[in-house]
Short mmCIF file of C-alpha atoms in Angstrom, two decimals:
data_model
loop_
_atom_site.label_atom_id
_atom_site.label_comp_id
_atom_site.label_asym_id
_atom_site.label_seq_id
_atom_site.Cartn_x
_atom_site.Cartn_y
_atom_site.Cartn_z
CA UNK D 1 15.71 28.92 -22.97
CA UNK D 2 14.00 28.25 -19.51
CA UNK D 3 13.06 31.67 -17.86
CA UNK D 4 14.98 32.13 -14.63
CA UNK D 5 13.40 31.47 -11.30
CA UNK D 6 12.90 34.91 -9.67
CA UNK D 7 13.57 35.09 -5.99
CA UNK D 8 12.55 37.51 -3.27
CA UNK D 9 14.14 37.65 0.01
CA UNK D 10 12.18 38.75 3.17
CA UNK D 11 14.47 39.86 5.93
CA UNK D 12 17.87 41.05 4.80
CA UNK D 13 20.16 39.74 7.52
CA UNK D 14 23.37 37.74 7.79
CA UNK D 15 21.88 34.40 6.61
CA UNK D 16 20.09 36.24 3.73
CA UNK D 17 23.35 37.56 2.61
CA UNK D 18 24.89 34.03 2.56
CA UNK D 19 21.98 32.94 0.70
CA UNK D 20 22.11 35.70 -1.76
CA UNK D 21 25.78 35.03 -2.42
CA UNK D 22 25.09 31.27 -3.15
CA UNK D 23 22.08 32.13 -5.25
CA UNK D 24 24.26 33.97 -7.75
CA UNK D 25 26.19 30.77 -8.15
CA UNK D 26 23.04 28.68 -9.30
CA UNK D 27 22.13 28.49 -12.92
CA UNK D 28 18.67 29.46 -13.74
CA UNK D 29 18.10 31.68 -10.50
CA UNK D 30 17.99 35.36 -10.08
CA UNK D 31 17.47 37.60 -7.04
CA UNK D 32 14.68 40.02 -8.10
CA UNK D 33 13.64 41.80 -4.84
CA UNK D 34 14.36 42.13 -1.26
CA UNK D 35 12.01 43.48 1.54
CA UNK D 36 12.50 44.82 4.97
CA UNK D 37 10.50 46.90 7.35
CA UNK D 38 13.38 49.36 6.89
CA UNK D 39 13.38 50.62 3.51
CA UNK D 40 17.01 51.89 3.68
CA UNK D 41 18.24 48.49 4.78
CA UNK D 42 16.40 46.79 2.04
CA UNK D 43 18.11 49.26 -0.50
CA UNK D 44 21.50 48.61 0.93
CA UNK D 45 21.02 44.81 0.51
CA UNK D 46 19.68 45.12 -2.97
CA UNK D 47 22.67 47.26 -4.07
CA UNK D 48 25.11 44.78 -2.39
CA UNK D 49 23.63 41.69 -3.97
CA UNK D 50 22.21 42.92 -7.26
CA UNK D 51 18.59 42.74 -6.63
CA UNK D 52 16.51 44.66 -9.03
CA UNK D 53 14.00 45.88 -6.58
CA UNK D 54 13.75 46.78 -2.76
CA UNK D 55 10.72 47.21 -0.52
CA UNK D 56 10.07 48.95 2.67
CA UNK D 57 7.26 46.61 3.41
CA UNK D 58 6.59 42.80 3.18
CA UNK D 59 3.36 43.38 1.53
CA UNK D 60 4.90 45.06 -1.45
CA UNK D 61 7.08 41.94 -1.89
CA UNK D 62 4.06 39.69 -1.78
CA UNK D 63 2.27 41.84 -4.32
CA UNK D 64 5.20 41.82 -6.80
CA UNK D 65 4.23 39.75 -9.88
CA UNK D 66 7.77 39.42 -10.79
CA UNK D 67 8.73 37.34 -7.73
CA UNK D 68 8.22 33.53 -8.14
CA UNK D 69 9.38 32.31 -4.79
CA UNK D 70 10.33 34.00 -1.34
CA UNK D 71 13.11 33.05 1.01
CA UNK D 72 11.96 34.07 4.58
CA UNK D 73 15.06 34.83 6.50
CA UNK D 74 13.70 36.62 9.59
CA UNK D 75 14.20 35.26 13.13
CA UNK D 76 12.28 32.11 13.65
CA UNK D 77 9.48 33.55 15.90
CA UNK D 78 8.38 35.45 12.79
CA UNK D 79 8.43 32.41 10.46
CA UNK D 80 4.85 31.74 10.85
CA UNK D 81 3.60 35.26 10.31
CA UNK D 82 5.84 35.98 7.40
CA UNK D 83 5.41 32.71 5.55
CA UNK D 84 1.68 32.96 5.95
CA UNK D 85 1.69 36.41 4.50
CA UNK D 86 3.67 35.23 1.34
CA UNK D 87 1.68 32.06 1.04
CA UNK D 88 -1.56 34.07 1.08
CA UNK D 89 -0.33 36.36 -1.40
CA UNK D 90 0.11 33.32 -3.73
CA UNK D 91 3.99 33.01 -3.45
CA UNK D 92 6.06 29.88 -3.23
CA UNK D 93 8.00 29.84 -0.10
CA UNK D 94 11.40 28.57 1.21
CA UNK D 95 11.46 29.08 5.05
CA UNK D 96 14.62 29.08 6.87
CA UNK D 97 14.77 26.49 9.70
CA UNK D 98 12.93 26.10 12.20
CA UNK D 99 9.88 26.57 9.94
CA UNK D 100 7.89 27.30 13.14
CA UNK D 101 8.56 27.26 16.87
CA UNK D 102 6.33 24.21 17.33
CA UNK D 103 4.52 21.60 15.20
CA UNK D 104 1.33 23.33 15.25
CA UNK D 105 2.90 26.31 13.63
CA UNK D 106 4.42 24.00 10.93
CA UNK D 107 1.06 22.32 10.50
CA UNK D 108 -0.61 25.66 9.98
CA UNK D 109 1.80 26.56 7.30
CA UNK D 110 1.47 23.15 5.51
CA UNK D 111 -2.21 23.47 5.49
CA UNK D 112 -2.17 27.07 4.13
CA UNK D 113 0.33 26.06 1.33
CA UNK D 114 -1.77 23.13 0.29
CA UNK D 115 -4.95 25.25 0.25
CA UNK D 116 -3.29 27.87 -1.82
CA UNK D 117 -1.57 25.39 -4.12
CA UNK D 118 1.91 26.86 -3.57
CA UNK D 119 5.39 25.23 -3.02
CA UNK D 120 6.72 25.13 0.56
CA UNK D 121 9.88 23.81 2.07
CA UNK D 122 11.77 24.16 5.28
CA UNK D 123 15.41 25.37 4.53
CA UNK D 124 17.23 22.70 6.32
CA UNK D 125 20.15 23.05 3.98
CA UNK D 126 22.19 20.13 5.49
CA UNK D 127 19.75 17.78 3.94
CA UNK D 128 21.06 18.67 0.53
CA UNK D 129 24.78 18.79 1.47
CA UNK D 130 26.53 16.38 -1.07
CA UNK D 131 28.78 14.68 1.50
CA UNK D 132 25.95 14.19 3.97
CA UNK D 133 23.79 12.83 1.13
CA UNK D 134 26.46 10.33 0.28
CA UNK D 135 26.96 9.39 3.81
CA UNK D 136 23.20 8.78 4.29
CA UNK D 137 23.19 6.69 0.88
CA UNK D 138 26.05 4.50 2.41
CA UNK D 139 24.24 3.97 5.65
CA UNK D 140 20.78 3.34 4.04
CA UNK D 141 22.19 1.01 1.30
CA UNK D 142 23.48 -1.67 3.97
CA UNK D 143 26.95 -1.56 2.28
CA UNK D 144 28.53 -1.12 5.56
CA UNK D 145 25.93 -3.07 7.68
CA UNK D 146 23.23 -1.79 9.95
CA UNK D 147 23.86 1.33 11.98
CA UNK D 148 24.21 0.89 15.70
CA UNK D 149 25.47 4.34 17.04
CA UNK D 150 25.27 7.99 16.05
CA UNK D 151 26.85 10.83 17.77
CA UNK D 152 26.39 14.56 16.69
CA UNK D 153 26.91 17.85 18.49
CA UNK D 154 26.62 21.45 17.81
CA UNK D 155 27.73 24.19 20.40
CA UNK D 156 29.52 27.53 20.69
CA UNK D 157 29.89 29.93 23.49
CA UNK D 158 27.32 32.72 23.40
CA UNK D 159 26.16 33.38 27.04
CA UNK D 160 27.94 36.80 26.97
CA UNK D 161 25.86 37.97 24.04
CA UNK D 162 23.19 40.70 24.37
CA UNK D 163 20.25 39.02 26.52
CA UNK D 164 17.72 40.82 24.30
CA UNK D 165 19.19 39.08 21.22
CA UNK D 166 17.90 36.21 19.26
CA UNK D 167 19.82 33.41 21.10
CA UNK D 168 19.19 34.35 24.84
CA UNK D 169 15.84 35.97 24.73
CA UNK D 170 12.79 33.79 25.51
CA UNK D 171 10.52 36.27 23.67
CA UNK D 172 12.43 35.30 20.36
CA UNK D 173 12.19 31.66 21.31
CA UNK D 174 15.94 31.65 22.16
CA UNK D 175 18.05 28.85 23.57
CA UNK D 176 20.12 26.24 21.80
CA UNK D 177 17.55 23.50 20.76
CA UNK D 178 15.66 25.41 17.97
CA UNK D 179 18.60 27.39 16.67
CA UNK D 180 21.47 24.68 16.60
CA UNK D 181 20.04 21.55 18.38
CA UNK D 182 17.70 21.06 15.50
CA UNK D 183 20.84 19.91 13.50
CA UNK D 184 21.88 16.82 15.64
CA UNK D 185 18.25 15.92 16.15
CA UNK D 186 17.61 16.20 12.30
CA UNK D 187 20.74 14.12 11.60
CA UNK D 188 19.40 11.20 13.90
CA UNK D 189 15.98 11.63 12.32
CA UNK D 190 17.43 11.43 8.73
CA UNK D 191 19.89 8.49 9.42
CA UNK D 192 17.80 6.51 11.85
CA UNK D 193 14.19 7.72 11.72
CA UNK D 194 12.02 8.68 14.72
CA UNK D 195 13.20 7.08 18.12
CA UNK D 196 11.18 4.70 20.00
CA UNK D 197 12.04 6.62 23.03
CA UNK D 198 14.46 9.29 24.40
CA UNK D 199 16.01 10.67 27.59
CA UNK D 200 16.89 14.41 27.87
CA UNK D 201 18.96 16.60 30.28
CA UNK D 202 18.85 20.26 29.97
CA UNK D 203 20.38 23.38 31.81
CA UNK D 204 18.88 26.83 31.67
CA UNK D 205 20.33 30.32 31.49
CA UNK D 206 19.61 33.30 33.81
CA UNK D 207 17.33 34.71 30.95
CA UNK D 208 15.02 31.56 31.15
CA UNK D 209 16.17 30.07 27.79
CA UNK D 210 17.66 26.60 27.78
CA UNK D 211 21.51 26.89 27.33
CA UNK D 212 22.40 23.22 26.83
CA UNK D 213 20.77 19.99 26.20
CA UNK D 214 21.88 16.36 26.00
CA UNK D 215 19.80 13.60 24.35
CA UNK D 216 19.75 9.97 24.16
CA UNK D 217 17.68 8.43 21.42
CA UNK D 218 16.73 4.92 21.61
CA UNK D 219 16.02 2.63 18.46
CA UNK D 220 15.36 -1.08 18.29
CA UNK D 221 18.98 -1.78 17.29
CA UNK D 222 20.70 1.73 17.71
CA UNK D 223 21.45 4.36 19.96
CA UNK D 224 21.91 8.16 19.18
CA UNK D 225 23.85 10.69 21.64
CA UNK D 226 23.14 14.27 20.75
CA UNK D 227 24.10 17.56 22.23
CA UNK D 228 23.66 21.30 21.60
CA UNK D 229 24.70 24.16 23.78
CA UNK D 230 25.59 27.90 24.13
CA UNK D 231 27.77 27.46 27.18
CA UNK D 232 30.87 26.35 25.35
CA UNK D 233 32.12 25.27 21.95
CA UNK D 234 32.26 21.60 20.66
CA UNK D 235 34.13 19.76 18.04
CA UNK D 236 31.13 19.46 15.76
CA UNK D 237 32.31 16.20 14.29
CA UNK D 238 29.64 13.57 13.69
CA UNK D 239 30.01 9.76 13.82
CA UNK D 240 27.89 7.05 12.46
CA UNK D 241 29.01 3.59 13.60
CA UNK D 242 27.66 0.57 11.48
CA UNK D 243 28.28 -3.13 11.61
CA UNK D 244 31.12 -3.08 9.21
CA UNK D 245 32.39 0.33 9.12
CA UNK D 246 32.26 3.75 10.83
CA UNK D 247 31.79 7.13 9.20
CA UNK D 248 33.43 10.23 10.71
CA UNK D 249 31.91 13.29 9.28
CA UNK D 250 34.52 16.36 9.40
CA UNK D 251 33.71 19.50 11.37
CA UNK D 252 31.62 21.42 11.07
CA UNK D 253 29.68 18.38 10.10
CA UNK D 254 26.36 20.25 9.22
CA UNK D 255 28.14 21.98 6.34
CA UNK D 256 30.85 19.50 5.69
CA UNK D 257 32.90 18.91 2.55
CA UNK D 258 33.67 15.30 3.27
CA UNK D 259 34.03 12.26 5.61
CA UNK D 260 36.13 9.41 6.55
CA UNK D 261 35.25 5.75 6.28
CA UNK D 262 36.98 3.42 8.80
CA UNK D 263 36.68 -0.27 7.88
CA UNK D 264 38.29 -2.08 10.74
CA UNK D 265 41.30 0.35 10.66
CA UNK D 266 41.47 0.87 7.01
CA UNK D 267 40.72 4.52 6.48
CA UNK D 268 39.56 6.03 3.22
CA UNK D 269 38.20 9.49 2.52
CA UNK D 270 35.42 10.88 0.63
CA UNK D 271 35.48 14.45 -0.51
CA UNK D 272 32.43 16.16 -1.86
CA UNK D 273 32.96 19.92 -1.57
CA UNK D 274 29.90 22.25 -1.34
CA UNK D 275 29.46 24.81 -4.02
CA UNK D 276 29.65 28.22 -2.35
CA UNK D 277 28.84 28.14 1.40
CA UNK D 278 26.29 25.20 0.67
CA UNK D 279 23.01 26.95 0.34
CA UNK D 280 23.26 26.27 -3.43
CA UNK D 281 22.18 22.66 -3.06
CA UNK D 282 18.89 23.53 -1.30
CA UNK D 283 18.44 26.15 -3.93
CA UNK D 284 18.85 23.78 -6.63
CA UNK D 285 16.40 21.37 -5.08
CA UNK D 286 13.85 24.16 -5.00
CA UNK D 287 14.45 24.97 -8.67
CA UNK D 288 14.03 21.16 -9.59
CA UNK D 289 10.77 21.01 -7.76
CA UNK D 290 9.37 24.33 -9.17
CA UNK D 291 10.32 23.38 -12.85
CA UNK D 292 8.64 19.99 -12.30
CA UNK D 293 5.60 21.64 -10.91
CA UNK D 294 5.81 20.05 -7.49
CA UNK D 295 4.61 21.56 -4.40
CA UNK D 296 7.00 20.11 -2.07
CA UNK D 297 10.35 18.21 -2.12
CA UNK D 298 10.35 14.50 -1.99
CA UNK D 299 13.87 14.76 -0.50
CA UNK D 300 12.83 16.94 2.42
CA UNK D 301 8.99 16.71 2.43
CA UNK D 302 6.38 18.61 4.53
CA UNK D 303 5.71 15.39 6.39
CA UNK D 304 9.32 15.34 7.28
CA UNK D 305 9.09 18.77 8.82
CA UNK D 306 5.96 17.76 10.66
CA UNK D 307 7.61 14.75 12.11
CA UNK D 308 10.91 16.59 12.98
CA UNK D 309 8.96 19.42 14.79
CA UNK D 310 6.71 16.82 16.49
CA UNK D 311 10.01 15.40 18.03
CA UNK D 312 11.27 18.77 19.03
CA UNK D 313 7.96 19.42 20.81
CA UNK D 314 8.38 16.24 22.64
CA UNK D 315 11.98 17.14 23.78
CA UNK D 316 10.76 20.59 24.79
CA UNK D 317 7.99 19.18 26.85
CA UNK D 318 10.25 16.67 28.57
CA UNK D 319 12.68 19.41 29.57
CA UNK D 320 10.15 22.10 30.34
CA UNK D 321 11.24 24.43 27.49
CA UNK D 322 8.36 27.01 26.89
CA UNK D 323 8.07 30.24 24.99
CA UNK D 324 5.93 33.15 25.84
CA UNK D 325 2.54 33.14 24.06
CA UNK D 326 2.56 29.46 23.27
#
């Protein structure tokens, strides 16, 4: 029998809990260790999710020979530091999105992983969502004609939250774009590629972070309208309109269980539920890569992450979105 792939989690927060629940659903994977700078917090997480070991420092996790890969689940301002620490310790790494707060940080991680000879992937879980994968196949196959229009949004009300928290604090690279706006931008990139040009409108919160942003992406034969915001909620229903049919991806589209196909008024549905919350599918991709000895995913490659973050950098430059220390 194939030995299980042994996972470590760095940063036992809310997202890490969702990830751990889904890891338990994936055959061939096991949560071995969890690390936090708070030893008690790590121990509590380990007990809740059945990890064999807990550590009060990240160095201990990096030095554990029984850990094959580490999932980085800390706030994104720490992704560079924590991913580099694990890479330099010889660990394979799955880093929660965004992998860095800019392309330069992502490039540093990519170079380090390649130099060290370890696996690295950005945990953009929507790339492996079964319904979105099928929608992308339909659009890419030409079965419903060339795409002409894409619309996607992601927004929720958060301006009443702690101004020192992750979303509203510029010191933590807060704002909507990197936290949730990355999803609509990613969808347009996945389905349509890099835009030939774009226009952007943004508004800022009292703390200095961007609180909402609207984007228009231009392509040779298509247009994408994208939005993210922290001022109010949005429907989070995505649309991809092609020459012969339109796809309507059900809310919340980034973790959807299906979509509708509208062929000139004839509606049909596609149901492809996620396993668990949906992190299972990116975990399965990581397992597939590790078992094949691959150092990156062909489905969400390191070049894909670099291109996406280069696009996010251009959007930030256009809108004047800057973070302390950059």
